[in-house]
Amino acid sequence: MTKQVSSSRSLRLLNRRSLLQFAAASLSMPLISKATTAWAQEKLAGSGEVVVFGYGGSFTQGMRKYVYDPFTKATGINVVDVVADVAQAQMTAMFRAGKVDWDIAYIRPDRYPEMHQAGWFVPIDYSLWDNESLTGLPPNTRLVDAVAAYQTVLGLGYDERAFPKGGPQNWADFWDVKKFPGSRGLLAIEGRYTLPAALVAAGVPPKNVWPLTDDKLDRAFAKLDEIKPHITKWWTAGGEPAQLLINREYAVTSIYDGRAMSAIKSGAPIKFIFDGGEMIQIYQAILKGGPNTTNAQKFLAFMNRAQIAAGYTQGTGYSSPNTNQLKYLPPEMVRQVAANPENTANVALEDSAWLAAKRADGKTNGDYLQERWLAWRAQ
């Protein structure tokens, strides 16, 4: 069941053959074990429904198959999915109106502090969670009233047809238009995702990228001045880079790992590079005043179980941070996901606390950064 809030901008335009390949690849996910089903039936059984926010398109299709339907089968609780590009605007409207229609939403980490302080979220009942969930998720991903649902890396992707002998392996290579010629793409809408790549290209180790102090911003913008003439299209929606690589409109671009993995699974000739990428962790939270809070607690407990986390990763292309999921994933996928520590050993983890912190003028660091970004883009 789906309530359509707004259409997703990021649907991929894959052909019928690609979709069939994706469906065939999806069959590799093992059936939910009897142990998981029995545990859910014993601990989480209920009735009624839970209203869960998602992004639509292939993301929601994967969630329906690997998380929503297994949850309903095991617990008797139906999942109603609501679809929008982002949750913040709708959530703000609901809380201002005093009528909350959703139970669970994805929350950007830089927006979490102000929402937490406003009291928008219900504390998570971790007593419902099993041991594999609690030990697989690092403590810093389990907050009092939010939990990291997935982690995504904005890394580098290239068209293997454009570089049959091997393409760019890092951001310095991306900037090297002589050694690796071809059309380039970068994310347009938010500087906090693109500026770290420029710093890494300038020689800053990923672990030293954050916080994005003024001197680092100066260095990043100077580096971006070099590549700006070679950006043939600034992409804005998550599905664009993969499609533009498939269409040969890009030779190399920044791209989210989940979008790249989904395209690769569908047979696209894309290579994804984690090295030097920007990792963002997206939270889930239970909204205070939502219609089905008890069922929402059960849903989060089920979704974060290691085997279901593996299904989440396979179904959406985005990696749950639960490292215990790795034993349930096909070996070839273990080598591709952000939950594998080997893949994320050299990425920059976004400093959401710094982004949310206020400057002397009252603006957040994130707002100041974005103002500088938009001014540079307009030049």
Coordinates of C-alpha atoms in Angstrom, one line a residue:
M1 CA 0.0 0.0 0.0
T2 CA 1.5 3.4 -1.0
K3 CA 0.5 7.0 -0.1
Q4 CA 2.1 9.2 -2.7
V5 CA 3.2 12.5 -1.2
S6 CA 5.3 13.7 -4.1
S7 CA 6.9 12.1 -7.1
S8 CA 10.5 11.0 -6.8
R9 CA 12.9 12.9 -9.1
S10 CA 15.4 10.1 -8.9
L11 CA 13.8 7.2 -10.8
R12 CA 16.3 5.5 -13.1
L13 CA 15.3 5.1 -16.8
L14 CA 16.6 1.5 -17.2
N15 CA 15.5 -0.5 -20.2
R16 CA 13.4 -3.7 -20.0
R17 CA 16.5 -5.9 -20.3
S18 CA 18.2 -4.1 -17.4
L19 CA 15.1 -4.4 -15.2
L20 CA 14.9 -8.2 -15.9
Q21 CA 18.6 -8.5 -15.0
F22 CA 17.9 -6.7 -11.8
A23 CA 15.0 -9.0 -10.9
A24 CA 17.1 -12.0 -11.6
A25 CA 19.9 -10.7 -9.4
S26 CA 17.5 -10.0 -6.6
L27 CA 16.6 -13.7 -6.4
S28 CA 20.0 -14.4 -4.9
M29 CA 18.8 -13.1 -1.5
P30 CA 18.2 -16.2 0.7
L31 CA 14.8 -16.7 2.2
I32 CA 14.4 -15.3 5.7
S33 CA 15.5 -17.9 8.1
K34 CA 13.0 -19.8 10.3
A35 CA 14.9 -18.5 13.4
T36 CA 14.3 -14.9 12.3
T37 CA 10.6 -15.5 11.6
A38 CA 10.1 -17.4 14.8
W39 CA 11.8 -14.6 16.8
A40 CA 9.7 -12.0 15.2
Q41 CA 6.5 -13.9 15.7
E42 CA 7.3 -14.4 19.4
K43 CA 8.7 -10.9 20.2
L44 CA 7.0 -8.6 17.7
A45 CA 3.6 -10.0 16.8
G46 CA 0.9 -7.5 16.5
S47 CA -1.9 -6.1 14.2
G48 CA -2.8 -3.0 12.4
E49 CA -0.3 -1.0 10.4
V50 CA 2.8 1.2 10.5
V51 CA 3.4 4.2 8.3
V52 CA 7.0 4.4 7.0
F53 CA 8.6 7.1 4.9
G54 CA 10.7 6.1 1.9
Y55 CA 12.2 7.5 -1.3
G56 CA 10.1 5.7 -3.9
G57 CA 11.3 4.1 -7.1
S58 CA 13.7 1.1 -6.9
F59 CA 14.4 2.0 -3.3
T60 CA 10.9 1.4 -2.1
Q61 CA 10.5 -1.6 -4.4
G62 CA 13.5 -3.2 -2.6
M63 CA 12.2 -2.3 0.8
R64 CA 8.8 -3.8 0.0
K65 CA 10.4 -7.1 -1.0
Y66 CA 13.2 -7.5 1.5
V67 CA 11.9 -5.7 4.6
Y68 CA 8.2 -4.7 4.5
D69 CA 6.7 -7.9 3.2
P70 CA 8.8 -10.2 5.5
F71 CA 7.9 -7.9 8.4
T72 CA 4.2 -8.3 7.7
K73 CA 4.5 -12.0 7.2
A74 CA 6.3 -12.5 10.5
T75 CA 4.3 -10.0 12.7
G76 CA 0.9 -9.5 11.1
I77 CA 1.5 -5.7 10.9
N78 CA 1.0 -4.1 7.5
V79 CA 3.5 -1.5 6.2
V80 CA 2.1 1.6 4.6
D81 CA 4.9 3.4 2.7
V82 CA 4.8 7.2 2.1
V83 CA 7.0 8.6 -0.7
A84 CA 8.8 11.9 -1.0
D85 CA 12.3 13.1 -2.0
V86 CA 13.1 14.3 1.5
A87 CA 11.2 14.2 4.8
Q88 CA 12.0 17.5 6.5
A89 CA 9.5 19.8 4.9
Q90 CA 6.5 17.4 5.4
M91 CA 7.6 16.7 9.0
T92 CA 7.8 20.4 9.8
A93 CA 4.3 20.9 8.3
M94 CA 2.9 18.0 10.3
F95 CA 4.3 19.2 13.6
R96 CA 3.2 22.7 13.1
A97 CA -0.3 21.5 12.3
G98 CA -0.3 19.3 15.4
K99 CA -1.2 16.2 13.3
V100 CA 1.5 13.6 12.6
D101 CA 0.5 11.1 10.0
W102 CA 3.8 9.2 9.7
D103 CA 5.4 6.8 12.2
I104 CA 8.9 6.5 10.9
A105 CA 11.1 8.9 8.8
Y106 CA 14.6 9.2 7.5
I107 CA 16.5 12.1 9.1
R108 CA 19.6 13.9 7.8
P109 CA 22.2 13.9 10.6
D110 CA 22.8 17.6 10.4
R111 CA 19.1 18.2 10.9
Y112 CA 18.8 15.7 13.8
P113 CA 20.0 18.0 16.6
E114 CA 17.4 20.7 16.2
M115 CA 14.6 18.1 15.7
H116 CA 15.8 16.2 18.8
Q117 CA 15.9 19.4 20.9
A118 CA 12.3 20.2 19.7
G119 CA 11.2 16.8 21.0
W120 CA 10.0 15.4 17.7
F121 CA 11.1 11.9 18.3
V122 CA 10.2 8.9 20.6
P123 CA 13.0 7.1 22.5
I124 CA 13.8 3.8 20.8
D125 CA 13.0 0.7 22.8
Y126 CA 16.3 -1.2 22.4
S127 CA 15.0 -4.0 24.7
L128 CA 13.1 -5.3 21.7
W129 CA 16.3 -5.7 19.7
D130 CA 18.2 -9.0 19.4
N131 CA 21.9 -9.4 20.2
E132 CA 23.0 -9.4 16.5
S133 CA 21.4 -6.0 16.1
L134 CA 23.0 -4.5 19.1
T135 CA 26.5 -5.9 18.6
G136 CA 26.5 -5.3 14.8
L137 CA 25.7 -1.6 15.0
P138 CA 28.5 0.6 16.5
P139 CA 27.4 2.5 19.6
N140 CA 27.7 5.9 17.9
T141 CA 25.0 4.8 15.4
R142 CA 22.4 4.0 18.2
L143 CA 21.2 7.3 19.7
V144 CA 18.5 7.6 22.3
D145 CA 15.8 8.5 19.8
A146 CA 17.3 7.7 16.4
V147 CA 19.4 5.0 14.7
A148 CA 21.6 5.0 11.6
A149 CA 19.5 3.3 9.0
Y150 CA 22.0 3.3 6.3
Q151 CA 25.3 4.7 5.3
T152 CA 26.1 6.0 1.8
V153 CA 29.3 7.0 0.2
L154 CA 29.5 9.6 -2.5
G155 CA 32.4 8.2 -4.4
L156 CA 33.7 8.1 -7.9
G157 CA 32.2 6.2 -10.8
Y158 CA 33.4 5.7 -14.3
D159 CA 32.2 4.2 -17.6
E160 CA 34.4 1.1 -18.2
R161 CA 33.8 1.5 -21.9
A162 CA 35.5 4.9 -21.8
F163 CA 38.5 3.5 -20.0
P164 CA 39.0 -0.1 -21.1
K165 CA 42.5 -0.3 -19.5
G166 CA 41.2 1.1 -16.2
G167 CA 39.8 4.4 -15.2
P168 CA 40.4 7.0 -12.5
Q169 CA 41.1 5.4 -9.1
N170 CA 40.9 8.5 -6.9
W171 CA 39.9 12.2 -6.9
A172 CA 43.3 13.3 -8.1
D173 CA 42.7 11.2 -11.2
F174 CA 39.3 12.8 -11.6
W175 CA 41.0 16.1 -11.8
D176 CA 43.6 14.8 -14.3
V177 CA 41.8 15.5 -17.6
K178 CA 44.9 14.7 -19.7
K179 CA 45.5 11.3 -18.3
F180 CA 41.8 10.4 -18.1
P181 CA 40.0 12.5 -20.8
G182 CA 36.2 12.6 -21.0
S183 CA 33.1 14.4 -19.8
R184 CA 32.8 14.9 -16.0
G185 CA 29.9 15.2 -13.6
L186 CA 29.6 16.5 -10.0
L187 CA 26.7 17.0 -7.6
A188 CA 25.3 20.6 -7.9
I189 CA 22.8 21.1 -5.1
E190 CA 24.8 20.9 -1.9
G191 CA 28.4 21.9 -1.5
R192 CA 28.9 19.8 1.7
Y193 CA 29.0 16.7 -0.6
T194 CA 31.2 18.0 -3.4
L195 CA 33.7 20.1 -1.5
P196 CA 35.3 17.1 0.3
A197 CA 36.2 15.6 -3.0
A198 CA 38.0 18.8 -4.0
L199 CA 40.0 18.7 -0.8
V200 CA 41.0 15.1 -1.3
A201 CA 42.0 16.0 -4.9
A202 CA 44.2 18.8 -3.5
G203 CA 46.0 16.3 -1.3
V204 CA 44.2 16.5 2.0
P205 CA 43.8 13.0 3.6
P206 CA 40.2 12.0 3.9
K207 CA 40.5 11.7 7.7
N208 CA 41.5 15.4 7.8
V209 CA 38.8 16.8 5.6
W210 CA 36.4 17.7 8.3
P211 CA 35.6 20.2 9.8
L212 CA 35.4 22.3 6.7
T213 CA 37.1 25.4 8.2
D214 CA 37.5 28.6 6.2
D215 CA 41.0 27.9 5.1
K216 CA 40.0 24.4 3.9
L217 CA 37.0 26.0 2.0
D218 CA 39.4 28.4 0.3
R219 CA 41.6 25.5 -0.8
A220 CA 38.6 23.4 -2.0
F221 CA 37.1 26.3 -4.1
A222 CA 40.5 27.0 -5.7
K223 CA 40.7 23.3 -6.7
L224 CA 37.1 23.4 -8.0
D225 CA 38.0 26.4 -10.2
E226 CA 40.4 24.0 -12.0
I227 CA 37.8 21.3 -12.8
K228 CA 34.7 23.6 -13.3
P229 CA 35.3 24.1 -17.1
H230 CA 35.3 20.3 -17.6
I231 CA 32.0 19.6 -15.9
T232 CA 29.6 19.0 -18.8
K233 CA 26.6 18.6 -16.5
W234 CA 26.0 19.3 -12.8
W235 CA 23.6 16.5 -11.6
T236 CA 20.9 17.1 -9.0
A237 CA 19.0 13.9 -8.6
G238 CA 20.5 10.6 -7.2
G239 CA 19.6 8.6 -10.3
E240 CA 21.2 10.9 -12.8
P241 CA 24.9 9.9 -12.7
A242 CA 24.2 6.2 -13.3
Q243 CA 21.9 6.9 -16.2
L244 CA 24.3 9.5 -17.7
L245 CA 27.2 7.0 -17.5
I246 CA 25.0 4.3 -19.1
N247 CA 24.1 6.8 -21.9
R248 CA 27.8 7.8 -22.3
E249 CA 27.1 11.4 -21.4
Y250 CA 29.6 11.1 -18.6
A251 CA 32.9 9.3 -18.7
V252 CA 33.4 9.8 -14.9
T253 CA 31.3 11.4 -12.2
S254 CA 30.6 11.5 -8.5
I255 CA 27.9 9.0 -7.7
Y256 CA 26.3 7.4 -4.6
D257 CA 27.4 3.9 -3.9
G258 CA 23.8 2.6 -3.7
R259 CA 22.9 4.0 -7.1
A260 CA 26.1 2.6 -8.6
M261 CA 25.6 -0.9 -7.1
S262 CA 22.0 -1.0 -8.4
A263 CA 23.1 -0.1 -11.9
I264 CA 26.0 -2.6 -11.8
K265 CA 23.7 -5.3 -10.6
S266 CA 21.5 -4.5 -13.6
G267 CA 24.5 -5.0 -16.0
A268 CA 25.7 -1.4 -16.4
P269 CA 29.4 -1.1 -17.3
I270 CA 30.2 1.1 -14.3
K271 CA 33.1 0.9 -11.9
F272 CA 32.7 2.4 -8.4
I273 CA 35.6 3.7 -6.3
F274 CA 35.2 4.2 -2.5
D275 CA 38.7 5.6 -2.0
G276 CA 38.4 9.2 -0.8
G277 CA 34.7 9.2 -0.9
E278 CA 32.4 11.1 1.5
M279 CA 30.4 8.9 3.8
I280 CA 27.1 10.1 5.2
Q281 CA 25.0 8.2 7.8
I282 CA 21.2 8.7 7.5
Y283 CA 19.1 8.1 10.6
Q284 CA 15.6 6.7 11.2
A285 CA 13.4 8.0 14.0
I286 CA 10.0 7.3 15.3
L287 CA 7.9 10.5 15.2
K288 CA 6.2 11.6 18.4
G289 CA 2.4 11.7 18.0
G290 CA 2.5 9.2 15.1
P291 CA -0.5 6.9 14.7
N292 CA 1.3 3.6 15.4
T293 CA 4.2 4.1 17.8
T294 CA 4.1 0.5 19.3
N295 CA 4.2 -1.0 15.8
A296 CA 7.0 1.5 14.8
Q297 CA 9.2 0.2 17.7
K298 CA 8.6 -3.4 16.4
F299 CA 9.4 -2.4 12.9
L300 CA 12.8 -0.9 13.8
A301 CA 13.7 -3.9 15.9
F302 CA 12.9 -6.2 12.9
M303 CA 14.6 -4.1 10.3
N304 CA 17.9 -3.9 12.2
R305 CA 18.2 -7.7 12.7
A306 CA 21.4 -8.8 10.9
Q307 CA 19.7 -10.9 8.2
I308 CA 17.0 -8.3 7.5
A309 CA 19.8 -5.6 7.4
A310 CA 21.4 -7.8 4.7
G311 CA 18.1 -7.7 2.8
Y312 CA 17.9 -3.9 3.2
T313 CA 21.4 -3.6 1.6
Q314 CA 20.5 -5.9 -1.3
G315 CA 17.1 -4.4 -1.9
T316 CA 18.1 -0.8 -1.8
G317 CA 21.8 -0.8 -2.8
Y318 CA 22.5 1.3 0.3
S319 CA 24.3 -0.4 3.2
S320 CA 22.9 -0.8 6.6
P321 CA 25.8 -0.1 9.1
N322 CA 25.2 -3.5 10.8
T323 CA 28.4 -5.4 10.3
N324 CA 26.8 -8.7 11.3
Q325 CA 24.9 -8.6 8.0
L326 CA 28.1 -9.5 6.1
K327 CA 27.7 -13.2 6.9
Y328 CA 24.3 -13.2 5.2
L329 CA 25.4 -11.4 2.0
P330 CA 26.7 -13.1 -1.2
P331 CA 30.5 -13.0 -1.2
E332 CA 30.6 -10.7 -4.3
M333 CA 28.4 -8.2 -2.6
V334 CA 30.5 -8.2 0.6
R335 CA 33.3 -6.8 -1.6
Q336 CA 31.0 -3.9 -2.7
V337 CA 29.2 -2.6 0.3
A338 CA 30.0 0.2 2.7
A339 CA 29.4 -2.1 5.7
N340 CA 32.6 -3.8 4.8
P341 CA 35.3 -2.0 6.8
E342 CA 37.9 -2.6 4.0
N343 CA 35.8 -0.4 1.6
T344 CA 35.5 2.5 4.0
A345 CA 39.0 2.5 5.5
N346 CA 39.9 5.6 3.5
V347 CA 36.7 7.7 3.3
A348 CA 35.8 11.0 4.9
L349 CA 32.9 10.7 7.5
E350 CA 30.7 13.8 7.4
D351 CA 30.9 15.8 10.6
S352 CA 27.2 16.5 11.1
A353 CA 27.7 18.0 14.5
W354 CA 30.0 20.7 13.0
L355 CA 27.5 21.4 10.2
A356 CA 24.7 21.9 12.8
A357 CA 26.9 24.2 15.1
K358 CA 26.2 27.9 15.1
R359 CA 28.7 30.5 14.0
A360 CA 29.1 33.9 15.6
D361 CA 26.6 35.5 13.2
G362 CA 23.9 32.9 14.2
K363 CA 24.1 30.9 11.0
T364 CA 25.0 27.2 11.2
N365 CA 28.2 26.1 9.6
G366 CA 26.1 24.2 7.1
D367 CA 24.2 27.3 6.1
Y368 CA 27.4 29.4 5.7
L369 CA 29.0 26.6 3.6
Q370 CA 26.0 26.4 1.4
E371 CA 25.9 30.2 0.8
R372 CA 29.5 30.1 -0.3
W373 CA 28.8 27.1 -2.5
L374 CA 25.8 28.8 -4.3
A375 CA 27.8 32.0 -4.8
W376 CA 30.6 30.0 -6.4
R377 CA 28.2 28.0 -8.6
A378 CA 26.7 31.3 -9.8
Q379 CA 30.0 32.7 -11.0

